[in-house]
Each structure stands twice: as structure tokens, then as C-alpha cells.
Amino acid sequence: MTVRIVPSILRFFSAREKLLQVQIVCFGALVFACAVTSNCAEVITDNIYEQEVRPLFKEKCISCHGANKAEGGLRLDAIQLVRGVGGSKEEVQNGNTVVIEILERVVTDDLELKMPPADGGSSLTDNQVQALRVWFEAGMPGPDHEEIPKGPAEHWAYQAIVREFPANQESETANPIDIVVRRHQEAVGVSPLPATDSATWLRRVTFDVTGLPPTPEQLRQFCANDTHQSRRELVDQLLASSTYGQRWARHWMDIWRYSDWDGYKEELRGSQRHIWHWRDWIVESLNENKPYGRMVEEMLAGDELAPDDPDTLRATGFLARNFHKSNRNIWLDATVEHTGKAFFGLTLNCARCHDHKYDPIAQPVYYQLRSVFEPHQIRTDQIHGISNISQDGIPRAYDARPDEPTYVYRGGNEKHPVTDSPVQPGIISWLPGTLEIQPIELPLGGYYPALSDTVHGNQLHDKRSAIQVAAGHVQSAAQSLIDEQNSRVTRLDPTSETLAQSLYRQANLELEFALADQSAYQARFEADSARMTGHCYEEYYAAAQLAAVREYELSQIRVELDLLRAQVALASAQAEPVKDAKKQSQKLEDLHKQLSDARQAKAGLPAFVASTKYTSLGVEYPHFSTGRRLALAKWITSPGNPLTARVAVNHMWMRHFDQPLVENVFDFGMNCPKPVQLELLDWLAAEFLRTGWDMKHLHRLILLSDTYAQSSDLALAPPENLRIDKHNQFLWMNQVRRLDAEEVRDSLLAVGGKLDCTSSGPDIDYELGETVYRRSLYFRHAYEKQMSMLVLFDAASPNECYRRSPSLIPQQALVLSNSVLARDMANSIALASVRLENSVNDADFVTQLFESTLGRLPISQEMNQCLEFLGVQGDLLSDTDQLHSFGNEKSHAGSSNAKNRNPQAQARASLALVLMNHNDFLSLR
């Protein structure tokens, strides 16, 4: 017999069996035949399938030979399907043609026959080929049966959303969420935990809606009157507060990849300056309960929906955020990828280089979707009252190149475009709906912003302000001239003028220039208006001639003014006392050069020639937008799209329960298993659509459900619950979750009485997070520009964060004990408690501290321990002879000298720091 040792499968042997293989090599085939049992062979072959063959099929083969596409009628995504073409062990060993062809195709050098194909991924390694050969020759052992993956037509996420109101035999007013959940619990034999206590529910719902803790007053009031009606009123009150929009904006900003501008010094490399306008739009849209579908449409195509509405244009920050300075393809790839992931839960980026391995998305489909975004670019429009866009402005999308072609890149390589067949815009054809593209005619301000009311108003304001400033300078210069003449009798040289006279002449010329500038602007505005609005030629001709005249007059004054400024600057420098001869000499040399240039400019000014040529006020953009992005947005938000509503409600559910209904929050494709709570997901999605994408309605429905109100205390769980459903898939308990990074910082400020909930405004320097008390939402958050405290508590990555992953590390406790922010808030709490007008005893202080930091009253043991701590700590701090200052004792809320501090306040501040490190401060139960 022939003995063959396969290196790639040696690892499946135990140490004793490997030694046996060495003996085989040494003593021959007879020893091997006697020693290796059939049981050992079974272990080898079983392991080969599970650990070698199945992963190989999944990685290399299933994209062409799976449920989506079974080329040649061959499917390799379930073992019984492979056996169906491979035949029995004897057939394989006797030369089954299918198996022989598979093995030949994976090793051939013929690129026409080789599998996987050159554009479908890398070839099989020698070890993979050998493992496949051994498995075939062993008769394809493995499990008897595997679940055969379903095709797209049967995949749960691609089915239409059907709203079936769940029947309830006990009460017609029961929350539909509870009806669905309880039915499933009963079917599997698990029991829901009882409702949590009033204080825990209040803390839970207040954080979930606003990201802030309830105040002690809210706690006492609610716990004294906890009814279904009071809960409904509280939820309505929280949803109506501005803090709701601030909290939930951060959730959606995770999903939509919000990032403030990124770059080196003043160089913009990623996102856009003033992108914070998009953040403010998100907050405002949530607070006004703008329908989710409308928000999606405005983010993708606000410039096509409302091209002359600055408020709506802010929404296209979703597109502006993807800007990438160095590579347009990276920019567009990110746009396509995250449009798919964020709005309809498909990983489109997997089809950029080749057909999607799991979903029926061919590579050309990816480029059809890219073609939707191909024409767009980003510009910054002026806002009311500010003409300088470097100071402020709205970054917004617009179609700059409507005819820009899109090409498929071979293997995803931008260096190899298929230029002979441009790709037309398209969508995923097997999903319902069509891409109905209609070009959109833009209003005048959309394609020529210089004539918009905003820009025109800003320009008029700037011109008038310049005139007022210049007039003020004339008055100042005149007064200086009078003062000079009255100060003493001087002998004047009639052939020369004093510096004050020169400055007075300059001020008058500057006023003349400001007036001429306003006149020239108005003439150019009228000429541009006549040209852009299609007035008769005679009217345009007359306006253009006048604009040319006014512009020439302005240029004459400008060269005169530049010359006079150069003369005055030189005269002023010559009159200065010399402190540094070398610097003075260089300065005078530069000023002489400036004067010479100004004289040449005046001498070179051409004579006026009647003309209609003048300088237009601004850039003229395309008069039409393609309508592609609006068509895509309408397809995404169509009620017939089975993905959009499911993806959105899954995100919302996860942020209330810390557990999504669909685990793959950004991938609902074929690789996403059917969720246990599919009926609940679909009911919520259908309700979302029925109410017109009403987010507050969905929040209210969830927050007032018994499912949401359940306890999270695992000690209350019946044993059968843990045995049947240890992962809580049937929602029989609530989850304990750690506060998000922003909630941690904002809670510190809230309990310290310092939180500033002011809405809106530019991003704040991230390094000021310990000294500026605004909500965390408003600090700069970009690549390499993030507040260190937020990063430490797992803030969202600006690159991608569809779901946060909370950590528990020692540095978090150090921040809550030693940071300037934590100590300042602790001091603030303590000092407020010892002021004469608010002074309280230690027991009342402990009660108030527990209410504000932990959202509950202390139990008797906690009260006793805290009182003992305050007593002992107060005595120690009162002994000033034993006190020694160290480190940086100065704090924003405390004294710089430890011996001068109130011992009682210091002890209470220390206790506050302890509770800020309490698990109940950092957690929602």
C-alpha cells in the first residue's frame, strides 16, 4: 500500500498520534496499517471539514456557488449539496468527474478555467488544495446534514413588512410590545421578571431620553406618585425637553459618522469646517420630531429638496462629512458604504472589488450606486450676517459635474477603470421600487449664490459698515489735525505736509473708496441680475456698461489709495526713533519697495475704454441638479423598502435595552441570521411606517411598556429562565448597562450643579473639557481631536461606530477620583451644602448626595457607613497641624491652601468622590 502523510492535517492528531506518524515513516506502511485505528481516521476527516473545508468553501467559493448564484448548477454551501454532486466514497476514489474537475480547476494555470477566478480573490494555497483532496478521497465525511442557506427571495430581511396587530385576550389596551414579547415567553417557558422599583425606572427613563440623571426633586415627586398616568406625563415631558434632542443626536451621530473637521494646522484634510451646523440640524430635527424618513431625504438630497433653504442645506453635512482631501475615490467609497450601512443595513462596500460574497450584489451594482453620488461636490455657503466663510458658513452638497461618468474599477483598483462602458445610476434591482430620476431646476440663489438674499444682504451690510468706519476715521483724522494745529505755533513749509495732514488726506480717500466700492458693487449686482434673470439685451447692456464704469472708477481710487498708504507708511517709519538700526534699515527698504510698486501700478493703469466687461460677483454653478440623490433617498424611504424601517427601529431599540433585536446592526444581509424577535421587529417597523416615521411615538411606546419596566436583578430570575434562555433573547429581564462616555461627563456636571445645557454653536476645543461646562455633544470630536475623558469611556470613533463597546479599565476610576473636573464637581456639591443659607446636617447631606448621584435613597447600612466616614474624615481634617499640602491643590471650586478649607466641606467632597466612583453612578439598572 502507499503511505501519504498530509502536513496540513497533522495538527488534528494528538501528541501520541503524531509520534505514531513518525513511527510510520521509520518502520513502514505495515506498522501504520496496524496501529492507526478507524476511530483516528474519523477524527481526522471530521476535523478537516469543520476546520478546513467549510471555511474554505465560505471564503473562496460560496459567492459563485451558493444561494445567491449557483454557477454551473453547483452549490457548496451545505455538505449534503456537495455530496449530491460528489457521490459516494467509492465513486470519488474511482474518479467522479465533478470532484476531479473541482480539483483540477483549483490548481490549473489556465486563467480561463482557474477557480476562484482571478478577479474573485486569491488562489487556494497548497495546504488548502491538499486538505480538499484528502476530504474528497475520504468520502466527504462530516455532519449528516446542514441547514441549506436560503436565497434572497426567502431571506427574512428582504420580505415585505406586514403589520399584524397582535391579539390580546386579557386587555385591549395592553401595549402591543408586551403582547408579542409575552406570547414568545410563554411559548418557550420563561417568565418575565417583576417591574423594577420607581426610583430605578425613573433614573433609567430619564437617562435614556435625556442622557442626564433625574434631579432629587424629580425623584421625590415621582416616587410619591408613581402611576401609569404619571409615567406617561413624565415621558411626554422628557420627550418635549431640548435635552432629548441633544441626547439622541449623539446616538444618531454615531450611526451617521459625525466628525468635526480634521487637518493639520489650517489645512483641511477631512470632513468640513463648520460641520457643526449639521449637528445642530440633527438636534433641532429630533426636538421638533421631524419624521425619520424626511431626515434621511434631507441628509442625502437637501440641496435638491429645498435648494434655497439654508436650514435644510445643513442636513447635507452627512455628505460633506465624507470629504477626503487626497483621494476622491476614498471619499465616494465612504459615501456609498455608509449610506448602505446606516440607512438600509447592507455592506455595499463588499462589492467594490468583486461580487458580494454573501448578498446578491454584483460588482456593477456597487458602481451604479456610486454613480448616484458621482456628480456631487461640497461648497460652503454664506450664512446671514457673516460674509467671511472662513469665519462661518454652511458646508453643503451640490451637483458640480452632472455629466461626470462612473466606471467600474477592475478588482476595485482605481488605476484600472473600464472606460469603454460608463455605468448609469441604479439601485439593487431585487429590492422593491425603482430609481425615478428627474433633473431638478435650481432657483437663482442655488446656482448663483452671489445674487441670493443672504449674500446680497451680507454684502450691503459690509459696504455700509465700511463706509461708517471710514467716516469715523475721517472725523478722528480731522480732530488730530486740529489738535496738531492748536498745540503750538509752528512754522509751516507750504511745499510739504505734516503726517497728520497726510493721514487726514488718506482717511478722506478711504471714505471715497468705500463709497465707490458700494456703488461698484450695486452696479455689478444689477448687471449680474439682468444677465442671470434673462432680461432684455438692452437692459443688460446698459447695466453692464455702468458696472464697467463704476469698476474702473474704483480701480482708479484704489491705486491712488495704495500709493498714499505707501507714502504715509514710509513717512511714519522715517519719523520713528531708531531702536535697532538693522531692523529699521530693512523696514525702510521694504517700504521703499512698496512705494515703488504703488507708483508703477498707478502709472500702468490703462485709460478707460467703454465696454460691457466687468467682474462678476461670484461663481456660477450648474443650473440643474441631477436629481439622482433625491431619487435614491426616495427609494430608501419608500414604505415598500423592507430594510429602512427595520434598521432604524433596531437602532432605537438597542439604545433603550442595550441589546438589539438584530445583532448585526449594520448588516441585514444574507449573512445575518433570522432574529428571535422578528415578529416584534416587524411590528415596530410597521408601526414606525404607519405613523409617518414618528420617532417620539416609538420612544413613548417602548418606554411605557412593561417589558421596558422589568427589573434587571438577576437574583429574581427563575432557574428555568437561565436554563432555557441565558442570553435573554426572549426579553424576560432588562439589562444593566454602563453609561456612555458623554453621560458620564455630563452627569458629573449635572450633580455638581454646573452643567450648561445651552444648545447650538461652533465646536468647542476638546482640550477645554475640564473647564468649560457645556454638554459633551458640543466639543470637537474628530480623528485625533477628541476629549481624552470621552475616549477613556469609549466614545464613538469618528470613523465608524454603529454600536459602542463599553470597557471597564482602572483609568476610568482614576479619572473619576483625580481629574480636575471630578474634584471640582465634588467640591461644588460640598460647598453648596455648608453655605449658611443651604446648610444641612450630615444625615441630610448623605440623603441628598445619594439622590443626586445614584438616583435613590441610601439603605441604613450605607447611611451608617457614610456618617462614620464623615465624622472620622472631618476630625482628621480639623487637625491642621497634621495637614500637609502636596501636588496642585488649587481647584476651580476650592481654595489654594488646604489648611484654610472647611474640614466639613472637605470631608463631604471626599464622600462625593466616592459616590462618583460607585457602580450605581456609572450604571443604569
mmCIF file with all atom_site columns, N, CA and C in Angstrom, residues 22-57:
data_model
loop_
_atom_site.group_PDB
_atom_site.id
_atom_site.type_symbol
_atom_site.label_atom_id
_atom_site.label_alt_id
_atom_site.label_comp_id
_atom_site.label_asym_id
_atom_site.label_entity_id
_atom_site.label_seq_id
_atom_site.pdbx_PDB_ins_code
_atom_site.Cartn_x
_atom_site.Cartn_y
_atom_site.Cartn_z
_atom_site.occupancy
_atom_site.B_iso_or_equiv
_atom_site.pdbx_formal_charge
_atom_site.auth_seq_id
_atom_site.auth_comp_id
_atom_site.auth_asym_id
_atom_site.auth_atom_id
_atom_site.pdbx_PDB_model_num
ATOM 1   N N  . VAL A 1 22 ? 5.456   9.466  13.067 1.00 0.00 ? 22 VAL A N  1
ATOM 2   C CA . VAL A 1 22 ? 6.903   9.383  12.898 1.00 0.00 ? 22 VAL A CA 1
ATOM 3   C C  . VAL A 1 22 ? 7.319   7.927  12.808 1.00 0.00 ? 22 VAL A C  1
ATOM 4   N N  . GLN A 1 23 ? 6.680   7.076  13.605 1.00 0.00 ? 23 GLN A N  1
ATOM 5   C CA . GLN A 1 23 ? 6.994   5.643  13.550 1.00 0.00 ? 23 GLN A CA 1
ATOM 6   C C  . GLN A 1 23 ? 6.636   5.053  12.191 1.00 0.00 ? 23 GLN A C  1
ATOM 7   N N  . ILE A 1 24 ? 5.575   5.600  11.613 1.00 0.00 ? 24 ILE A N  1
ATOM 8   C CA . ILE A 1 24 ? 5.189   5.120  10.283 1.00 0.00 ? 24 ILE A CA 1
ATOM 9   C C  . ILE A 1 24 ? 6.303   5.366  9.284  1.00 0.00 ? 24 ILE A C  1
ATOM 10  N N  . VAL A 1 25 ? 6.820   6.600  9.334  1.00 0.00 ? 25 VAL A N  1
ATOM 11  C CA . VAL A 1 25 ? 7.891   6.953  8.406  1.00 0.00 ? 25 VAL A CA 1
ATOM 12  C C  . VAL A 1 25 ? 9.083   6.034  8.620  1.00 0.00 ? 25 VAL A C  1
ATOM 13  N N  . CYS A 1 26 ? 9.351   5.696  9.876  1.00 0.00 ? 26 CYS A N  1
ATOM 14  C CA . CYS A 1 26 ? 10.546  4.932  10.190 1.00 0.00 ? 26 CYS A CA 1
ATOM 15  C C  . CYS A 1 26 ? 10.383  3.438  9.938  1.00 0.00 ? 26 CYS A C  1
ATOM 16  N N  . PHE A 1 27 ? 9.225   2.901  10.220 1.00 0.00 ? 27 PHE A N  1
ATOM 17  C CA . PHE A 1 27 ? 9.079   1.439  10.191 1.00 0.00 ? 27 PHE A CA 1
ATOM 18  C C  . PHE A 1 27 ? 8.195   0.907  9.086  1.00 0.00 ? 27 PHE A C  1
ATOM 19  N N  . GLY A 1 28 ? 7.616   1.860  8.272  1.00 0.00 ? 28 GLY A N  1
ATOM 20  C CA . GLY A 1 28 ? 6.938   1.342  7.101  1.00 0.00 ? 28 GLY A CA 1
ATOM 21  C C  . GLY A 1 28 ? 5.431   1.306  7.204  1.00 0.00 ? 28 GLY A C  1
ATOM 22  N N  . ALA A 1 29 ? 4.852   0.977  6.086  1.00 0.00 ? 29 ALA A N  1
ATOM 23  C CA . ALA A 1 29 ? 3.407   1.029  5.942  1.00 0.00 ? 29 ALA A CA 1
ATOM 24  C C  . ALA A 1 29 ? 2.697   -0.020 6.780  1.00 0.00 ? 29 ALA A C  1
ATOM 25  N N  . LEU A 1 30 ? 3.322   -1.152 7.025  1.00 0.00 ? 30 LEU A N  1
ATOM 26  C CA . LEU A 1 30 ? 2.659   -2.231 7.759  1.00 0.00 ? 30 LEU A CA 1
ATOM 27  C C  . LEU A 1 30 ? 2.351   -1.799 9.187  1.00 0.00 ? 30 LEU A C  1
ATOM 28  N N  . VAL A 1 31 ? 3.351   -1.142 9.838  1.00 0.00 ? 31 VAL A N  1
ATOM 29  C CA . VAL A 1 31 ? 3.130   -0.657 11.199 1.00 0.00 ? 31 VAL A CA 1
ATOM 30  C C  . VAL A 1 31 ? 1.986   0.354  11.208 1.00 0.00 ? 31 VAL A C  1
ATOM 31  N N  . PHE A 1 32 ? 1.971   1.246  10.227 1.00 0.00 ? 32 PHE A N  1
ATOM 32  C CA . PHE A 1 32 ? 0.909   2.263  10.148 1.00 0.00 ? 32 PHE A CA 1
ATOM 33  C C  . PHE A 1 32 ? -0.453  1.602  10.037 1.00 0.00 ? 32 PHE A C  1
ATOM 34  N N  . ALA A 1 33 ? -0.547  0.584  9.179  1.00 0.00 ? 33 ALA A N  1
ATOM 35  C CA . ALA A 1 33 ? -1.827  -0.068 8.958  1.00 0.00 ? 33 ALA A CA 1
ATOM 36  C C  . ALA A 1 33 ? -2.323  -0.749 10.221 1.00 0.00 ? 33 ALA A C  1
ATOM 37  N N  . CYS A 1 34 ? -1.408  -1.260 11.022 1.00 0.00 ? 34 CYS A N  1
ATOM 38  C CA . CYS A 1 34 ? -1.792  -1.970 12.239 1.00 0.00 ? 34 CYS A CA 1
ATOM 39  C C  . CYS A 1 34 ? -2.130  -1.004 13.378 1.00 0.00 ? 34 CYS A C  1
ATOM 40  N N  . ALA A 1 35 ? -1.487  0.128  13.402 1.00 0.00 ? 35 ALA A N  1
ATOM 41  C CA . ALA A 1 35 ? -1.603  0.995  14.562 1.00 0.00 ? 35 ALA A CA 1
ATOM 42  C C  . ALA A 1 35 ? -2.722  2.014  14.444 1.00 0.00 ? 35 ALA A C  1
ATOM 43  N N  . VAL A 1 36 ? -2.951  2.571  13.273 1.00 0.00 ? 36 VAL A N  1
ATOM 44  C CA . VAL A 1 36 ? -3.952  3.630  13.128 1.00 0.00 ? 36 VAL A CA 1
ATOM 45  C C  . VAL A 1 36 ? -5.340  3.009  13.068 1.00 0.00 ? 36 VAL A C  1
ATOM 46  N N  . THR A 1 37 ? -6.160  3.365  13.986 1.00 0.00 ? 37 THR A N  1
ATOM 47  C CA . THR A 1 37 ? -7.493  2.782  14.063 1.00 0.00 ? 37 THR A CA 1
ATOM 48  C C  . THR A 1 37 ? -8.466  3.561  13.205 1.00 0.00 ? 37 THR A C  1
ATOM 49  N N  . SER A 1 38 ? -9.581  2.948  12.974 1.00 0.00 ? 38 SER A N  1
ATOM 50  C CA . SER A 1 38 ? -10.605 3.638  12.195 1.00 0.00 ? 38 SER A CA 1
ATOM 51  C C  . SER A 1 38 ? -11.145 4.858  12.943 1.00 0.00 ? 38 SER A C  1
ATOM 52  N N  . ASN A 1 39 ? -11.108 4.781  14.290 1.00 0.00 ? 39 ASN A N  1
ATOM 53  C CA . ASN A 1 39 ? -11.566 5.917  15.088 1.00 0.00 ? 39 ASN A CA 1
ATOM 54  C C  . ASN A 1 39 ? -10.705 7.152  14.838 1.00 0.00 ? 39 ASN A C  1
ATOM 55  N N  . CYS A 1 40 ? -9.395  6.941  14.734 1.00 0.00 ? 40 CYS A N  1
ATOM 56  C CA . CYS A 1 40 ? -8.480  8.050  14.457 1.00 0.00 ? 40 CYS A CA 1
ATOM 57  C C  . CYS A 1 40 ? -8.787  8.671  13.101 1.00 0.00 ? 40 CYS A C  1
ATOM 58  N N  . ALA A 1 41 ? -9.060  7.849  12.117 1.00 0.00 ? 41 ALA A N  1
ATOM 59  C CA . ALA A 1 41 ? -9.377  8.365  10.794 1.00 0.00 ? 41 ALA A CA 1
ATOM 60  C C  . ALA A 1 41 ? -10.639 9.198  10.813 1.00 0.00 ? 41 ALA A C  1
ATOM 61  N N  . GLU A 1 42 ? -11.601 8.767  11.647 1.00 0.00 ? 42 GLU A N  1
ATOM 62  C CA . GLU A 1 42 ? -12.840 9.519  11.749 1.00 0.00 ? 42 GLU A CA 1
ATOM 63  C C  . GLU A 1 42 ? -12.588 10.905 12.332 1.00 0.00 ? 42 GLU A C  1
ATOM 64  N N  . VAL A 1 43 ? -11.724 10.993 13.350 1.00 0.00 ? 43 VAL A N  1
ATOM 65  C CA . VAL A 1 43 ? -11.385 12.290 13.948 1.00 0.00 ? 43 VAL A CA 1
ATOM 66  C C  . VAL A 1 43 ? -10.740 13.195 12.909 1.00 0.00 ? 43 VAL A C  1
ATOM 67  N N  . ILE A 1 44 ? -9.819  12.605 12.117 1.00 0.00 ? 44 ILE A N  1
ATOM 68  C CA . ILE A 1 44 ? -9.123  13.401 11.098 1.00 0.00 ? 44 ILE A CA 1
ATOM 69  C C  . ILE A 1 44 ? -10.113 14.008 10.113 1.00 0.00 ? 44 ILE A C  1
ATOM 70  N N  . THR A 1 45 ? -10.953 13.175 9.555  1.00 0.00 ? 45 THR A N  1
ATOM 71  C CA . THR A 1 45 ? -11.823 13.650 8.486  1.00 0.00 ? 45 THR A CA 1
ATOM 72  C C  . THR A 1 45 ? -12.890 14.598 9.006  1.00 0.00 ? 45 THR A C  1
ATOM 73  N N  . ASP A 1 46 ? -13.442 14.338 10.187 1.00 0.00 ? 46 ASP A N  1
ATOM 74  C CA . ASP A 1 46 ? -14.419 15.264 10.745 1.00 0.00 ? 46 ASP A CA 1
ATOM 75  C C  . ASP A 1 46 ? -13.800 16.643 10.956 1.00 0.00 ? 46 ASP A C  1
ATOM 76  N N  . ASN A 1 47 ? -12.609 16.657 11.502 1.00 0.00 ? 47 ASN A N  1
ATOM 77  C CA . ASN A 1 47 ? -11.942 17.925 11.753 1.00 0.00 ? 47 ASN A CA 1
ATOM 78  C C  . ASN A 1 47 ? -11.585 18.649 10.463 1.00 0.00 ? 47 ASN A C  1
ATOM 79  N N  . ILE A 1 48 ? -11.253 17.897 9.453  1.00 0.00 ? 48 ILE A N  1
ATOM 80  C CA . ILE A 1 48 ? -10.917 18.530 8.180  1.00 0.00 ? 48 ILE A CA 1
ATOM 81  C C  . ILE A 1 48 ? -12.103 19.330 7.658  1.00 0.00 ? 48 ILE A C  1
ATOM 82  N N  . TYR A 1 49 ? -13.302 18.786 7.722  1.00 0.00 ? 49 TYR A N  1
ATOM 83  C CA . TYR A 1 49 ? -14.456 19.510 7.195  1.00 0.00 ? 49 TYR A CA 1
ATOM 84  C C  . TYR A 1 49 ? -14.742 20.753 8.031  1.00 0.00 ? 49 TYR A C  1
ATOM 85  N N  . GLU A 1 50 ? -14.803 20.577 9.352  1.00 0.00 ? 50 GLU A N  1
ATOM 86  C CA . GLU A 1 50 ? -15.187 21.684 10.214 1.00 0.00 ? 50 GLU A CA 1
ATOM 87  C C  . GLU A 1 50 ? -14.141 22.799 10.221 1.00 0.00 ? 50 GLU A C  1
ATOM 88  N N  . GLN A 1 51 ? -12.880 22.415 10.205 1.00 0.00 ? 51 GLN A N  1
ATOM 89  C CA . GLN A 1 51 ? -11.835 23.408 10.391 1.00 0.00 ? 51 GLN A CA 1
ATOM 90  C C  . GLN A 1 51 ? -11.110 23.804 9.109  1.00 0.00 ? 51 GLN A C  1
ATOM 91  N N  . GLU A 1 52 ? -11.248 23.034 8.068  1.00 0.00 ? 52 GLU A N  1
ATOM 92  C CA . GLU A 1 52 ? -10.549 23.343 6.818  1.00 0.00 ? 52 GLU A CA 1
ATOM 93  C C  . GLU A 1 52 ? -11.503 23.577 5.656  1.00 0.00 ? 52 GLU A C  1
ATOM 94  N N  . VAL A 1 53 ? -12.347 22.585 5.377  1.00 0.00 ? 53 VAL A N  1
ATOM 95  C CA . VAL A 1 53 ? -13.108 22.602 4.132  1.00 0.00 ? 53 VAL A CA 1
ATOM 96  C C  . VAL A 1 53 ? -14.246 23.619 4.172  1.00 0.00 ? 53 VAL A C  1
ATOM 97  N N  . ARG A 1 54 ? -15.063 23.589 5.216  1.00 0.00 ? 54 ARG A N  1
ATOM 98  C CA . ARG A 1 54 ? -16.186 24.515 5.257  1.00 0.00 ? 54 ARG A CA 1
ATOM 99  C C  . ARG A 1 54 ? -15.715 25.972 5.250  1.00 0.00 ? 54 ARG A C  1
ATOM 100 N N  . PRO A 1 55 ? -14.717 26.364 6.078  1.00 0.00 ? 55 PRO A N  1
ATOM 101 C CA . PRO A 1 55 ? -14.217 27.742 5.970  1.00 0.00 ? 55 PRO A CA 1
ATOM 102 C C  . PRO A 1 55 ? -13.672 28.083 4.590  1.00 0.00 ? 55 PRO A C  1
ATOM 103 N N  . LEU A 1 56 ? -13.055 27.094 3.952  1.00 0.00 ? 56 LEU A N  1
ATOM 104 C CA . LEU A 1 56 ? -12.517 27.298 2.603  1.00 0.00 ? 56 LEU A CA 1
ATOM 105 C C  . LEU A 1 56 ? -13.648 27.588 1.622  1.00 0.00 ? 56 LEU A C  1
ATOM 106 N N  . PHE A 1 57 ? -14.713 26.752 1.673  1.00 0.00 ? 57 PHE A N  1
ATOM 107 C CA . PHE A 1 57 ? -15.854 26.992 0.792  1.00 0.00 ? 57 PHE A CA 1
ATOM 108 C C  . PHE A 1 57 ? -16.454 28.373 1.028  1.00 0.00 ? 57 PHE A C  1
#
